[in-house]
Amino acid sequence: MTRWVVPVVLALASVVGLVGAAVAVPPPPPNPGDAEISASRRDADAKAARVGELTGRLADAEARLRQLDDDVAHAMELANKARVDLEAARTEADEARREADAARVEADAAARAVEDARTALDEFAAASYLQGSTVGSVSAYFGATSPEDLLARAQLLEAVGASGLDALDDVERARAEKGNKDSAARAALDLADRKQADAARAERDADAARAAAVRAQQGQAAAAQAIQDDRTRVQGELDQALVAVQGLEGQRERYDRWLDDKRREDEEAARQAALAAAPPPQAPAARPQPVVTAPVGGGVETVVARAMRHLGVRYSWGGGNYDGPTVGIRDWGVGDSHGDYHSVGFDCSGLMMYAFAGVGVYLPHYSGYQYNAGRKVPLSQARRGDMLFWGPGGGTHVALYLGGGMMVEAPHSGSVVRVAPVRYGGIMPFATRLL
């Protein structure tokens, strides 16, 4: 009688069939070629590099935009100052204009008074001449009837003439004073008008500078938004490329498992054939599952895929183990301020633990120990799957190198697992290679 063995469970098998004395393995799943997988990786690497480049450009554009925001604020304040100065200049010009008008009126009145006084004196002189009493007229003295009368006439004529001349001098002096006041008022008006014109010009210049600053700010804001849009678009393309890479690598992993299952099926068929030709064997003892302590199948791309699978997972200090993200622990500092101790995520060395556990390499949860866990290679010779380190003895930070100047990392509290350009400031001169 044919003996049946326990079915082998396959990842994608939905129907388990029996062929002869062994469990039938389903048809092989798709097996993408190495060239297809490599092309997919290169595409993802190129898009990751582009995201990094756009991130840098966006940071520069936003810094320039902040400077232009300050320029606009300054230009607006200068425009406000110009308007205040113009208003003050207009007020000063209006006051000077009123004073100049009043001085002009007074000067004109003084000029008319001089003319009136001169006319009156001329009329007095003419009347005196006609009546024989003008100053210096001989006939004024011929009419005297006695020496006393002659002296009285002379004194009267002298007094009247002197009084008229004195009055005329007073009026002339008043006119001169009014004229000087009028000249000063007109000079003050000219100065006030110039100040008003200067203030109006300053206001126009300030408004033009403000408008230019606003236009520059708007242009920079549009440029920054365009870069942001490009970055968002390329980030979406990167996400799709990463999904494509993971899909192809998943197909390859499933195909590799199918090969293993097929090999086991063939071995089981051979064993069953041997059993059929020999006496029934003793029931075999259950074989223990092996404990993996060294790198196994999948290699570098399995490590990379496991790390990339958690892009966007939050950073939690002390978080992460061989099975995935975990709740962080207290650091009584920055991590606590971000709530790492009650949030699920990875820190930098926890992400490396999880990534390398996929190939049977179990790293300690400390970047300094991880730095010494494998072979050191010069940083210039680093390749995909190597670990990069920062700080003395590698004890500050660790990231997984993706190639092309890019890396995947869990950077710091308040951030998430991400792909970023390699930062060379403070980096250790050697990378650590485990595979």
PDB file of C-alpha atoms in Angstrom, residues 100 103-104 107 176-190:
ATOM      1  CA  ALA A 100       3.790 133.427   2.282  1.00  0.00           C
ATOM      2  CA  ALA A 103       3.358 138.148   3.968  1.00  0.00           C
ATOM      3  CA  ARG A 104       2.499 138.985   0.344  1.00  0.00           C
ATOM      4  CA  ALA A 107       3.945 143.651   1.629  1.00  0.00           C
ATOM      5  CA  ALA A 176      11.061 147.339   3.585  1.00  0.00           C
ATOM      6  CA  GLU A 177      10.274 145.193   6.617  1.00  0.00           C
ATOM      7  CA  LYS A 178       7.185 143.759   4.969  1.00  0.00           C
ATOM      8  CA  GLY A 179       9.178 143.138   1.804  1.00  0.00           C
ATOM      9  CA  ASN A 180      11.851 141.286   3.755  1.00  0.00           C
ATOM     10  CA  LYS A 181       9.178 139.243   5.484  1.00  0.00           C
ATOM     11  CA  ASP A 182       7.608 138.463   2.112  1.00  0.00           C
ATOM     12  CA  SER A 183      10.980 137.355   0.704  1.00  0.00           C
ATOM     13  CA  ALA A 184      11.646 135.139   3.713  1.00  0.00           C
ATOM     14  CA  ALA A 185       8.166 133.623   3.482  1.00  0.00           C
ATOM     15  CA  ARG A 186       8.609 132.895  -0.219  1.00  0.00           C
ATOM     16  CA  ALA A 187      12.025 131.331   0.458  1.00  0.00           C
ATOM     17  CA  ALA A 188      10.465 129.158   3.166  1.00  0.00           C
ATOM     18  CA  LEU A 189       7.711 128.195   0.740  1.00  0.00           C
ATOM     19  CA  ASP A 190      10.266 127.260  -1.920  1.00  0.00           C
TER      20      ASP A 190
END
